[in-house]
C-alpha cells in the first residue's frame, strides 16, 4: 500500500470515529453522507472498528420509509485515559473513558519526599482509582500528567519546579511510563487549566485566552489563536519570573521568581507579618480582612495591585480576549474585585477578567480532554501521543459534581 493510500485510510478512519462520537448512534448511510466516504468504505471501516471493540451496534433507525438500518455508537469503556494534576500539596487523579466522561476520581496529599516516591504514588493512585470502578488497569492506554513546572522533552526532566524534589534531575517522563505501563504526556499544570477552561469553562469559544492561577504559587497558561502557547522550553506563561514584585536581581528570585515571592501566598503571609507582627494562614488573613482589620485589608490591596500589574503585562504581550482567574487566591471574590478595580489604572485597554468556572478541577479536566484527544489520534489515526492540542467535542461528555 502506498503512503498516500495509508494516509487516506487513516484520515477516513478518524473521520468515521469523529462522526460516531459526535452524532452517534448513527447508521452507515448517515456516516457516508456525513463524511463523504463511499458506503463500501464505511462498511469496511465500521466492521474493523466493531471487531476491535471500539464501536457497537445499538438498535435500528426508525421513522423512515423503507428498510431500517443498524445504528452504531462508540464503546466508551474500550479504553481509558488517566488525567493527573500534581501539586505541591495534593494530587488529583481522574479516569476518563473514550467519550471523555470522568468515571472515577480521587485526591491524595503529595508525598513530600518527591522524585520516585511521587511517581510511584501517582501510579498507585491511578490504579486504585480505576479498580474502584471495576476498570481493568490495562485499559488505561495513556496518561496526561500536569506538573508544576516546565517539562523538557529532550531530557524528560521538569524544570522550574521547586516544590517537587528531584524532578529537575531525573527523566520524569520515562519514570512515569515505566511505573504506569502506558505512554505519558507531561504538561504544565496551569496550561492544562487553560485547556480545561477553554474546552468547557469560562473560555469556551474564546481563541485568545489567559488562564492565571494564583495560590501557593503563580502561573499562567496562554491560548493564542486557538492553540496552546508553550514557548521554546515549555516555559511560556511563567509569570512567577516577571521582573517586578521582589528584587529580580536577588539570587532568591532565580529559584522562586520575583513576582511570585510577593504575589503568592508566602508573600501575603510575610507582608501581613511585617505589618502586624502576627503570622496567619492565607484563609485566616482573608477572614481578618472581612472583619475589618486594617493590616489585612492593606495586604489584600497591595496584592491586588501587584496581580493587576502582572495581568497587565500578560495583556500587553498576548492581548487576550479574556483573562480567567483560578487557584485558591484567584478564585476569591475579594481578590477578583481588587484586580478589576486596579487593572484599568495601570493598563489603557479594557480587559475582561472572570473567575474560572471549573474551580480547582480545571487542570485535571484539561488533562482528560487533551488525553482523550491524543488517544483518539493514537487509536484511530495511528499517531503517537505528542501533546498537541486536539480536544474531543465538548458536548459529548459528562463530569460528576465536585464533592470536595
mmCIF file of C-alpha atoms in Angstrom:
data_model
loop_
_atom_site.group_PDB
_atom_site.id
_atom_site.type_symbol
_atom_site.label_atom_id
_atom_site.label_comp_id
_atom_site.label_asym_id
_atom_site.label_seq_id
_atom_site.Cartn_x
_atom_site.Cartn_y
_atom_site.Cartn_z
ATOM 1 C CA UNK A 1 0.000 0.000 0.000
ATOM 2 C CA UNK A 2 1.378 3.441 -0.938
ATOM 3 C CA UNK A 3 1.988 6.159 1.647
ATOM 4 C CA UNK A 4 -0.837 8.170 0.095
ATOM 5 C CA UNK A 5 -3.286 5.303 0.483
ATOM 6 C CA UNK A 6 -2.224 4.727 4.090
ATOM 7 C CA UNK A 7 -2.753 8.396 4.907
ATOM 8 C CA UNK A 8 -6.139 8.358 3.195
ATOM 9 C CA UNK A 9 -7.251 5.330 5.207
ATOM 10 C CA UNK A 10 -6.055 6.860 8.474
ATOM 11 C CA UNK A 11 -7.941 10.075 7.774
ATOM 12 C CA UNK A 12 -11.037 8.150 6.731
ATOM 13 C CA UNK A 13 -10.962 6.020 9.890
ATOM 14 C CA UNK A 14 -10.591 9.117 12.051
ATOM 15 C CA UNK A 15 -13.431 10.891 10.208
ATOM 16 C CA UNK A 16 -15.747 7.936 10.809
ATOM 17 C CA UNK A 17 -14.892 7.767 14.511
ATOM 18 C CA UNK A 18 -15.324 11.514 14.877
ATOM 19 C CA UNK A 19 -18.800 11.287 13.304
ATOM 20 C CA UNK A 20 -19.790 8.360 15.523
ATOM 21 C CA UNK A 21 -18.596 10.190 18.624
ATOM 22 C CA UNK A 22 -20.343 13.435 17.689
ATOM 23 C CA UNK A 23 -23.571 12.164 16.094
ATOM 24 C CA UNK A 24 -23.942 8.574 17.278
ATOM 25 C CA UNK A 25 -25.940 6.406 17.320
ATOM 26 C CA UNK A 26 -25.662 6.712 13.556
ATOM 27 C CA UNK A 27 -26.255 4.428 10.574
ATOM 28 C CA UNK A 28 -23.744 3.569 7.857
ATOM 29 C CA UNK A 29 -25.780 5.520 5.324
ATOM 30 C CA UNK A 30 -25.714 8.583 7.579
ATOM 31 C CA UNK A 31 -21.970 8.109 8.114
ATOM 32 C CA UNK A 32 -21.454 8.048 4.363
ATOM 33 C CA UNK A 33 -23.401 11.284 3.995
ATOM 34 C CA UNK A 34 -21.600 12.915 6.938
ATOM 35 C CA UNK A 35 -18.048 12.003 5.871
ATOM 36 C CA UNK A 36 -18.394 11.919 2.077
ATOM 37 C CA UNK A 37 -16.957 8.380 2.015
ATOM 38 C CA UNK A 38 -18.470 5.594 -0.068
ATOM 39 C CA UNK A 39 -20.827 3.107 1.598
ATOM 40 C CA UNK A 40 -18.340 0.327 0.846
ATOM 41 C CA UNK A 41 -15.543 2.221 2.618
ATOM 42 C CA UNK A 42 -17.837 2.980 5.561
ATOM 43 C CA UNK A 43 -18.824 -0.695 5.867
ATOM 44 C CA UNK A 44 -15.161 -1.771 5.871
ATOM 45 C CA UNK A 45 -14.092 0.818 8.469
ATOM 46 C CA UNK A 46 -17.085 0.240 10.767
ATOM 47 C CA UNK A 47 -16.616 -3.502 10.523
ATOM 48 C CA UNK A 48 -12.972 -3.229 11.584
ATOM 49 C CA UNK A 49 -13.827 -0.859 14.434
ATOM 50 C CA UNK A 50 -16.504 -3.240 15.643
ATOM 51 C CA UNK A 51 -14.082 -6.185 15.630
ATOM 52 C CA UNK A 52 -11.542 -4.092 17.559
ATOM 53 C CA UNK A 53 -14.201 -3.281 20.173
ATOM 54 C CA UNK A 54 -14.366 0.467 19.648
ATOM 55 C CA UNK A 55 -17.914 0.631 18.213
ATOM 56 C CA UNK A 56 -21.021 -1.483 18.690
ATOM 57 C CA UNK A 57 -24.444 -1.929 17.157
ATOM 58 C CA UNK A 58 -27.243 -0.229 19.029
ATOM 59 C CA UNK A 59 -30.733 -0.693 17.609
ATOM 60 C CA UNK A 60 -32.059 0.428 14.250
ATOM 61 C CA UNK A 61 -33.266 3.601 12.581
ATOM 62 C CA UNK A 62 -36.952 4.427 12.932
ATOM 63 C CA UNK A 63 -39.421 6.730 11.254
ATOM 64 C CA UNK A 64 -38.043 6.348 7.708
ATOM 65 C CA UNK A 65 -39.677 4.904 4.617
ATOM 66 C CA UNK A 66 -38.089 1.631 3.523
ATOM 67 C CA UNK A 67 -35.871 -0.818 5.329
ATOM 68 C CA UNK A 68 -34.485 0.045 8.747
ATOM 69 C CA UNK A 69 -30.722 0.301 9.195
ATOM 70 C CA UNK A 70 -28.383 -0.688 12.016
ATOM 71 C CA UNK A 71 -27.077 2.172 14.159
ATOM 72 C CA UNK A 72 -23.554 2.309 15.593
ATOM 73 C CA UNK A 73 -22.172 4.036 18.666
ATOM 74 C CA UNK A 74 -18.848 4.448 20.426
ATOM 75 C CA UNK A 75 -17.886 1.950 23.145
ATOM 76 C CA UNK A 76 -16.673 4.432 25.775
ATOM 77 C CA UNK A 77 -15.241 1.731 28.028
ATOM 78 C CA UNK A 78 -12.964 0.316 25.308
ATOM 79 C CA UNK A 79 -10.030 2.440 26.524
ATOM 80 C CA UNK A 80 -9.280 4.988 29.227
ATOM 81 C CA UNK A 81 -7.029 7.942 29.983
ATOM 82 C CA UNK A 82 -5.520 8.743 33.376
ATOM 83 C CA UNK A 83 -5.611 12.510 33.998
ATOM 84 C CA UNK A 84 -3.405 13.799 36.808
ATOM 85 C CA UNK A 85 -2.940 17.218 38.399
ATOM 86 C CA UNK A 86 0.231 17.100 40.502
ATOM 87 C CA UNK A 87 0.520 19.904 43.014
ATOM 88 C CA UNK A 88 2.981 20.636 45.766
ATOM 89 C CA UNK A 89 0.457 19.684 48.456
ATOM 90 C CA UNK A 90 -2.051 17.377 46.745
ATOM 91 C CA UNK A 91 -2.546 15.098 43.753
ATOM 92 C CA UNK A 92 -5.849 14.886 41.882
ATOM 93 C CA UNK A 93 -6.480 11.900 39.597
ATOM 94 C CA UNK A 94 -9.341 11.231 37.195
ATOM 95 C CA UNK A 95 -10.003 8.302 34.876
ATOM 96 C CA UNK A 96 -11.726 9.321 31.632
ATOM 97 C CA UNK A 97 -13.283 6.993 29.054
ATOM 98 C CA UNK A 98 -13.155 7.372 25.266
ATOM 99 C CA UNK A 99 -16.073 9.809 25.331
ATOM 100 C CA UNK A 100 -14.188 11.889 27.922
ATOM 101 C CA UNK A 101 -16.617 11.060 30.695
ATOM 102 C CA UNK A 102 -14.865 11.284 34.062
ATOM 103 C CA UNK A 103 -15.793 7.910 35.523
ATOM 104 C CA UNK A 104 -13.572 7.873 38.620
ATOM 105 C CA UNK A 105 -11.715 10.482 40.678
ATOM 106 C CA UNK A 106 -9.568 10.628 43.799
ATOM 107 C CA UNK A 107 -7.339 13.064 45.687
ATOM 108 C CA UNK A 108 -4.360 12.409 47.983
ATOM 109 C CA UNK A 109 -1.700 14.501 49.756
ATOM 110 C CA UNK A 110 1.526 14.755 47.750
ATOM 111 C CA UNK A 111 4.396 12.635 49.062
ATOM 112 C CA UNK A 112 6.800 15.328 50.263
ATOM 113 C CA UNK A 113 9.838 13.142 49.535
ATOM 114 C CA UNK A 114 9.357 13.908 45.831
ATOM 115 C CA UNK A 115 11.160 12.127 42.988
ATOM 116 C CA UNK A 116 10.434 8.438 42.500
ATOM 117 C CA UNK A 117 8.237 8.415 45.613
ATOM 118 C CA UNK A 118 5.779 10.788 43.936
ATOM 119 C CA UNK A 119 5.913 8.854 40.664
ATOM 120 C CA UNK A 120 5.093 5.572 42.432
ATOM 121 C CA UNK A 121 2.379 7.303 44.444
ATOM 122 C CA UNK A 122 0.692 8.616 41.291
ATOM 123 C CA UNK A 123 0.920 5.233 39.548
ATOM 124 C CA UNK A 124 -0.660 3.524 42.581
ATOM 125 C CA UNK A 125 -3.352 6.209 42.815
ATOM 126 C CA UNK A 126 -4.238 5.782 39.120
ATOM 127 C CA UNK A 127 -4.536 2.011 39.569
ATOM 128 C CA UNK A 128 -6.625 2.124 42.741
ATOM 129 C CA UNK A 129 -8.889 4.825 41.280
ATOM 130 C CA UNK A 130 -9.530 2.671 38.190
ATOM 131 C CA UNK A 131 -10.068 -0.513 40.201
ATOM 132 C CA UNK A 132 -12.572 1.296 42.455
ATOM 133 C CA UNK A 133 -14.882 1.468 39.408
ATOM 134 C CA UNK A 134 -14.047 -2.051 38.151
ATOM 135 C CA UNK A 135 -11.892 -0.692 35.329
ATOM 136 C CA UNK A 136 -9.165 -3.069 34.171
ATOM 137 C CA UNK A 137 -5.827 -1.278 34.638
ATOM 138 C CA UNK A 138 -4.557 -2.489 31.252
ATOM 139 C CA UNK A 139 -7.330 -0.470 29.591
ATOM 140 C CA UNK A 140 -5.599 2.752 30.667
ATOM 141 C CA UNK A 141 -3.879 3.422 27.368
ATOM 142 C CA UNK A 142 -2.471 6.895 28.051
ATOM 143 C CA UNK A 143 -1.760 9.251 30.952
ATOM 144 C CA UNK A 144 -1.587 13.047 30.859
ATOM 145 C CA UNK A 145 0.169 14.442 33.912
ATOM 146 C CA UNK A 146 0.117 18.107 34.829
ATOM 147 C CA UNK A 147 3.273 19.177 36.646
ATOM 148 C CA UNK A 148 4.072 22.496 38.376
ATOM 149 C CA UNK A 149 6.979 23.379 36.120
ATOM 150 C CA UNK A 150 8.290 23.198 32.562
ATOM 151 C CA UNK A 151 8.659 19.717 31.011
ATOM 152 C CA UNK A 152 11.813 19.330 28.917
ATOM 153 C CA UNK A 153 11.026 16.951 26.060
ATOM 154 C CA UNK A 154 14.684 16.356 25.261
ATOM 155 C CA UNK A 155 15.613 15.026 28.705
ATOM 156 C CA UNK A 156 12.269 14.160 30.320
ATOM 157 C CA UNK A 157 13.143 16.421 33.256
ATOM 158 C CA UNK A 158 10.800 19.023 34.741
ATOM 159 C CA UNK A 159 12.427 22.416 35.221
ATOM 160 C CA UNK A 160 11.376 25.380 37.373
ATOM 161 C CA UNK A 161 9.690 23.066 39.872
ATOM 162 C CA UNK A 162 10.982 23.961 43.364
ATOM 163 C CA UNK A 163 8.200 22.164 45.282
ATOM 164 C CA UNK A 164 8.766 18.615 43.924
ATOM 165 C CA UNK A 165 12.227 17.341 44.858
ATOM 166 C CA UNK A 166 14.454 15.720 42.186
ATOM 167 C CA UNK A 167 12.121 16.293 39.209
ATOM 168 C CA UNK A 168 14.736 18.613 37.722
ATOM 169 C CA UNK A 169 17.414 15.893 37.921
ATOM 170 C CA UNK A 170 15.666 12.769 36.584
ATOM 171 C CA UNK A 171 13.877 11.579 33.455
ATOM 172 C CA UNK A 172 10.396 12.075 34.878
ATOM 173 C CA UNK A 173 8.591 11.115 31.668
ATOM 174 C CA UNK A 174 10.405 7.756 31.362
ATOM 175 C CA UNK A 175 9.904 7.009 35.064
ATOM 176 C CA UNK A 176 6.160 7.650 34.770
ATOM 177 C CA UNK A 177 5.870 5.443 31.678
ATOM 178 C CA UNK A 178 7.671 2.604 33.456
ATOM 179 C CA UNK A 179 5.534 2.940 36.591
ATOM 180 C CA UNK A 180 2.228 3.250 34.715
ATOM 181 C CA UNK A 181 2.944 0.845 31.858
ATOM 182 C CA UNK A 182 1.441 3.284 29.340
ATOM 183 C CA UNK A 183 2.553 6.263 27.232
ATOM 184 C CA UNK A 184 2.718 9.512 29.204
ATOM 185 C CA UNK A 185 2.326 13.144 28.155
ATOM 186 C CA UNK A 186 3.766 15.689 30.589
ATOM 187 C CA UNK A 187 2.251 19.166 30.531
ATOM 188 C CA UNK A 188 2.453 22.237 32.715
ATOM 189 C CA UNK A 189 -0.443 22.175 35.182
ATOM 190 C CA UNK A 190 -1.532 25.769 34.514
ATOM 191 C CA UNK A 191 -1.543 25.068 30.762
ATOM 192 C CA UNK A 192 -3.953 22.240 31.496
ATOM 193 C CA UNK A 193 -6.115 24.634 33.485
ATOM 194 C CA UNK A 194 -6.223 26.922 30.445
ATOM 195 C CA UNK A 195 -7.263 23.988 28.238
ATOM 196 C CA UNK A 196 -9.976 22.904 30.670
ATOM 197 C CA UNK A 197 -11.456 26.392 30.846
ATOM 198 C CA UNK A 198 -11.309 26.819 27.069
ATOM 199 C CA UNK A 199 -12.905 23.425 26.490
ATOM 200 C CA UNK A 200 -15.968 23.597 28.742
ATOM 201 C CA UNK A 201 -15.364 26.511 31.113
ATOM 202 C CA UNK A 202 -15.193 30.279 31.146
ATOM 203 C CA UNK A 203 -13.116 30.357 27.952
ATOM 204 C CA UNK A 204 -15.367 28.228 25.766
ATOM 205 C CA UNK A 205 -15.443 29.737 22.282
ATOM 206 C CA UNK A 206 -12.552 32.106 23.112
ATOM 207 C CA UNK A 207 -9.474 31.657 20.914
ATOM 208 C CA UNK A 208 -7.251 34.140 22.765
ATOM 209 C CA UNK A 209 -7.347 33.334 26.443
ATOM 210 C CA UNK A 210 -5.124 33.748 29.506
ATOM 211 C CA UNK A 211 -5.685 31.456 32.478
ATOM 212 C CA UNK A 212 -3.948 32.847 35.560
ATOM 213 C CA UNK A 213 -3.534 30.589 38.597
ATOM 214 C CA UNK A 214 -2.938 32.404 41.888
ATOM 215 C CA UNK A 215 -2.325 30.380 45.021
ATOM 216 C CA UNK A 216 0.726 28.993 46.759
ATOM 217 C CA UNK A 217 2.490 29.830 43.500
ATOM 218 C CA UNK A 218 1.614 31.874 40.438
ATOM 219 C CA UNK A 219 1.441 30.857 36.799
ATOM 220 C CA UNK A 220 -0.442 31.420 33.582
ATOM 221 C CA UNK A 221 -1.483 29.376 30.593
ATOM 222 C CA UNK A 222 -1.882 31.193 27.283
ATOM 223 C CA UNK A 223 -4.036 30.176 24.345
ATOM 224 C CA UNK A 224 -3.330 32.270 21.257
ATOM 225 C CA UNK A 225 -5.266 31.789 18.028
ATOM 226 C CA UNK A 226 -6.878 28.673 19.497
ATOM 227 C CA UNK A 227 -3.529 26.996 20.204
ATOM 228 C CA UNK A 228 -1.769 26.453 23.500
ATOM 229 C CA UNK A 229 1.350 28.638 23.645
ATOM 230 C CA UNK A 230 4.205 26.616 25.157
ATOM 231 C CA UNK A 231 7.285 28.507 24.004
ATOM 232 C CA UNK A 232 10.752 27.188 23.173
ATOM 233 C CA UNK A 233 11.342 25.477 26.512
ATOM 234 C CA UNK A 234 7.702 24.899 27.532
ATOM 235 C CA UNK A 235 8.053 27.916 29.850
ATOM 236 C CA UNK A 236 5.649 30.391 28.189
ATOM 237 C CA UNK A 237 3.418 31.987 30.793
ATOM 238 C CA UNK A 238 5.793 31.564 33.754
ATOM 239 C CA UNK A 239 4.649 34.839 35.320
ATOM 240 C CA UNK A 240 6.350 33.898 38.597
ATOM 241 C CA UNK A 241 9.516 35.262 36.965
ATOM 242 C CA UNK A 242 8.143 38.616 35.880
ATOM 243 C CA UNK A 243 10.927 41.055 36.907
ATOM 244 C CA UNK A 244 8.952 43.038 39.459
ATOM 245 C CA UNK A 245 7.457 42.491 42.883
ATOM 246 C CA UNK A 246 10.532 41.463 44.850
ATOM 247 C CA UNK A 247 14.017 42.442 43.667
ATOM 248 C CA UNK A 248 14.531 40.433 40.428
ATOM 249 C CA UNK A 249 18.328 40.593 40.934
ATOM 250 C CA UNK A 250 18.148 38.972 44.360
ATOM 251 C CA UNK A 251 19.501 35.390 43.918
ATOM 252 C CA UNK A 252 16.347 34.104 45.660
ATOM 253 C CA UNK A 253 14.316 35.414 42.719
ATOM 254 C CA UNK A 254 16.037 32.955 40.389
ATOM 255 C CA UNK A 255 14.504 29.989 42.218
ATOM 256 C CA UNK A 256 11.040 31.251 43.167
ATOM 257 C CA UNK A 257 10.598 34.286 40.919
ATOM 258 C CA UNK A 258 10.428 37.961 41.866
ATOM 259 C CA UNK A 259 6.698 38.224 41.138
ATOM 260 C CA UNK A 260 5.736 35.027 42.952
ATOM 261 C CA UNK A 261 7.754 35.969 46.040
ATOM 262 C CA UNK A 262 5.225 38.722 46.753
ATOM 263 C CA UNK A 263 2.104 37.739 44.780
ATOM 264 C CA UNK A 264 1.818 34.149 46.072
ATOM 265 C CA UNK A 265 0.563 33.013 49.452
ATOM 266 C CA UNK A 266 4.036 33.165 51.037
ATOM 267 C CA UNK A 267 4.352 36.822 50.100
ATOM 268 C CA UNK A 268 0.916 37.646 51.505
ATOM 269 C CA UNK A 269 1.662 35.902 54.801
ATOM 270 C CA UNK A 270 5.037 37.646 55.116
ATOM 271 C CA UNK A 271 3.603 41.076 54.286
ATOM 272 C CA UNK A 272 0.912 40.662 56.957
ATOM 273 C CA UNK A 273 3.564 39.575 59.476
ATOM 274 C CA UNK A 274 5.576 42.714 58.712
ATOM 275 C CA UNK A 275 2.513 44.947 59.091
ATOM 276 C CA UNK A 276 1.028 43.318 62.209
ATOM 277 C CA UNK A 277 3.683 41.145 63.848
ATOM 278 C CA UNK A 278 1.277 38.184 63.543
ATOM 279 C CA UNK A 279 1.706 35.081 61.391
ATOM 280 C CA UNK A 280 -1.525 33.787 59.838
ATOM 281 C CA UNK A 281 -2.570 31.408 57.064
ATOM 282 C CA UNK A 282 -3.987 32.952 53.884
ATOM 283 C CA UNK A 283 -7.593 31.875 54.663
ATOM 284 C CA UNK A 284 -7.268 33.452 58.123
ATOM 285 C CA UNK A 285 -5.873 36.605 56.506
ATOM 286 C CA UNK A 286 -8.992 36.864 54.324
ATOM 287 C CA UNK A 287 -11.120 36.409 57.438
ATOM 288 C CA UNK A 288 -9.260 39.241 59.177
ATOM 289 C CA UNK A 289 -9.859 41.482 56.158
ATOM 290 C CA UNK A 290 -13.564 40.628 56.188
ATOM 291 C CA UNK A 291 -13.635 41.587 59.874
ATOM 292 C CA UNK A 292 -12.168 44.997 59.005
ATOM 293 C CA UNK A 293 -8.615 44.558 60.309
ATOM 294 C CA UNK A 294 -6.630 47.370 58.594
ATOM 295 C CA UNK A 295 -3.371 45.399 58.178
ATOM 296 C CA UNK A 296 -5.210 42.534 56.451
ATOM 297 C CA UNK A 297 -7.127 44.893 54.169
ATOM 298 C CA UNK A 298 -3.844 46.592 53.274
ATOM 299 C CA UNK A 299 -2.274 43.230 52.336
ATOM 300 C CA UNK A 300 -5.186 42.378 50.031
ATOM 301 C CA UNK A 301 -4.994 45.835 48.446
ATOM 302 C CA UNK A 302 -1.249 45.602 47.832
ATOM 303 C CA UNK A 303 -1.548 42.058 46.478
ATOM 304 C CA UNK A 304 -4.434 43.092 44.229
ATOM 305 C CA UNK A 305 -2.348 45.925 42.772
ATOM 306 C CA UNK A 306 0.576 43.585 42.125
ATOM 307 C CA UNK A 307 -1.671 40.987 40.477
ATOM 308 C CA UNK A 308 -3.230 43.691 38.310
ATOM 309 C CA UNK A 309 0.293 44.644 37.157
ATOM 310 C CA UNK A 310 1.007 41.009 36.308
ATOM 311 C CA UNK A 311 -2.177 40.681 34.282
ATOM 312 C CA UNK A 312 -1.408 43.990 32.552
ATOM 313 C CA UNK A 313 1.962 42.544 31.499
ATOM 314 C CA UNK A 314 0.226 39.484 30.036
ATOM 315 C CA UNK A 315 -2.312 41.709 28.256
ATOM 316 C CA UNK A 316 0.419 43.880 26.767
ATOM 317 C CA UNK A 317 2.188 40.853 25.266
ATOM 318 C CA UNK A 318 -0.585 38.358 24.397
ATOM 319 C CA UNK A 319 -3.664 40.632 24.107
ATOM 320 C CA UNK A 320 -6.170 38.028 25.377
ATOM 321 C CA UNK A 321 -9.882 38.454 24.812
ATOM 322 C CA UNK A 322 -10.487 37.167 28.329
ATOM 323 C CA UNK A 323 -8.439 36.506 31.479
ATOM 324 C CA UNK A 324 -9.680 33.664 33.677
ATOM 325 C CA UNK A 325 -8.574 33.510 37.310
ATOM 326 C CA UNK A 326 -8.022 30.215 39.088
ATOM 327 C CA UNK A 327 -6.217 28.954 42.164
ATOM 328 C CA UNK A 328 -7.092 29.303 45.834
ATOM 329 C CA UNK A 329 -6.377 33.068 45.832
ATOM 330 C CA UNK A 330 -7.532 33.856 42.297
ATOM 331 C CA UNK A 331 -10.982 32.370 42.964
ATOM 332 C CA UNK A 332 -11.583 34.623 45.969
ATOM 333 C CA UNK A 333 -14.197 37.296 45.262
ATOM 334 C CA UNK A 334 -12.210 39.820 47.320
ATOM 335 C CA UNK A 335 -9.193 39.415 45.024
ATOM 336 C CA UNK A 336 -11.229 39.422 41.799
ATOM 337 C CA UNK A 337 -12.856 42.711 42.821
ATOM 338 C CA UNK A 338 -9.489 44.311 43.550
ATOM 339 C CA UNK A 339 -7.937 43.171 40.282
ATOM 340 C CA UNK A 340 -10.901 44.563 38.356
ATOM 341 C CA UNK A 341 -10.546 47.841 40.267
ATOM 342 C CA UNK A 342 -6.792 48.304 39.792
ATOM 343 C CA UNK A 343 -6.271 46.899 36.296
ATOM 344 C CA UNK A 344 -7.797 49.897 34.438
ATOM 345 C CA UNK A 345 -5.486 52.164 36.446
ATOM 346 C CA UNK A 346 -2.321 50.575 35.012
ATOM 347 C CA UNK A 347 -3.436 49.367 31.543
ATOM 348 C CA UNK A 348 -5.153 51.568 28.941
ATOM 349 C CA UNK A 349 -7.311 48.984 27.154
ATOM 350 C CA UNK A 350 -10.287 47.103 28.621
ATOM 351 C CA UNK A 351 -9.547 43.544 29.778
ATOM 352 C CA UNK A 352 -12.318 41.122 30.745
ATOM 353 C CA UNK A 353 -11.420 39.243 33.942
ATOM 354 C CA UNK A 354 -13.617 36.368 35.153
ATOM 355 C CA UNK A 355 -13.321 33.559 37.748
ATOM 356 C CA UNK A 356 -12.746 30.012 36.500
ATOM 357 C CA UNK A 357 -15.958 28.039 36.081
ATOM 358 C CA UNK A 358 -14.238 24.723 36.762
ATOM 359 C CA UNK A 359 -12.655 25.868 40.018
ATOM 360 C CA UNK A 360 -9.864 23.639 41.260
ATOM 361 C CA UNK A 361 -10.686 20.912 38.726
ATOM 362 C CA UNK A 362 -9.698 22.899 35.639
ATOM 363 C CA UNK A 363 -6.292 21.209 35.274
ATOM 364 C CA UNK A 364 -7.484 17.616 35.677
ATOM 365 C CA UNK A 365 -10.357 18.254 33.237
ATOM 366 C CA UNK A 366 -7.901 19.823 30.785
ATOM 367 C CA UNK A 367 -5.645 16.764 31.165
ATOM 368 C CA UNK A 368 -8.580 14.462 30.415
ATOM 369 C CA UNK A 369 -9.547 16.498 27.337
ATOM 370 C CA UNK A 370 -6.019 16.521 25.912
ATOM 371 C CA UNK A 371 -5.602 12.843 26.782
ATOM 372 C CA UNK A 372 -8.764 11.689 25.044
ATOM 373 C CA UNK A 373 -7.964 13.837 22.006
ATOM 374 C CA UNK A 374 -4.487 12.283 21.909
ATOM 375 C CA UNK A 375 -5.850 8.780 22.408
ATOM 376 C CA UNK A 376 -8.300 9.184 19.534
ATOM 377 C CA UNK A 377 -5.406 10.198 17.297
ATOM 378 C CA UNK A 378 -3.316 7.261 18.525
ATOM 379 C CA UNK A 379 -6.038 4.622 18.185
ATOM 380 C CA UNK A 380 -7.840 5.828 15.089
ATOM 381 C CA UNK A 381 -5.111 7.603 13.100
ATOM 382 C CA UNK A 382 -2.078 5.655 14.258
ATOM 383 C CA UNK A 383 -0.329 8.787 15.530
ATOM 384 C CA UNK A 384 1.941 8.586 18.590
ATOM 385 C CA UNK A 385 0.905 10.790 21.542
ATOM 386 C CA UNK A 386 2.509 14.194 21.011
ATOM 387 C CA UNK A 387 0.946 16.651 23.442
ATOM 388 C CA UNK A 388 -0.654 18.673 20.646
ATOM 389 C CA UNK A 389 -3.960 20.339 21.416
ATOM 390 C CA UNK A 390 -6.658 18.085 19.952
ATOM 391 C CA UNK A 391 -9.838 18.196 22.015
ATOM 392 C CA UNK A 392 -12.888 15.934 21.761
ATOM 393 C CA UNK A 393 -16.296 17.583 21.185
ATOM 394 C CA UNK A 394 -17.302 19.329 24.416
ATOM 395 C CA UNK A 395 -20.944 18.286 24.262
ATOM 396 C CA UNK A 396 -20.260 14.545 24.263
ATOM 397 C CA UNK A 397 -19.035 14.077 27.822
ATOM 398 C CA UNK A 398 -20.164 14.307 31.407
ATOM 399 C CA UNK A 399 -18.405 15.391 34.579
ATOM 400 C CA UNK A 400 -19.692 14.362 38.017
ATOM 401 C CA UNK A 401 -20.309 17.046 40.608
ATOM 402 C CA UNK A 402 -17.284 18.080 42.639
ATOM 403 C CA UNK A 403 -17.784 16.576 46.074
ATOM 404 C CA UNK A 404 -14.802 18.275 47.726
#
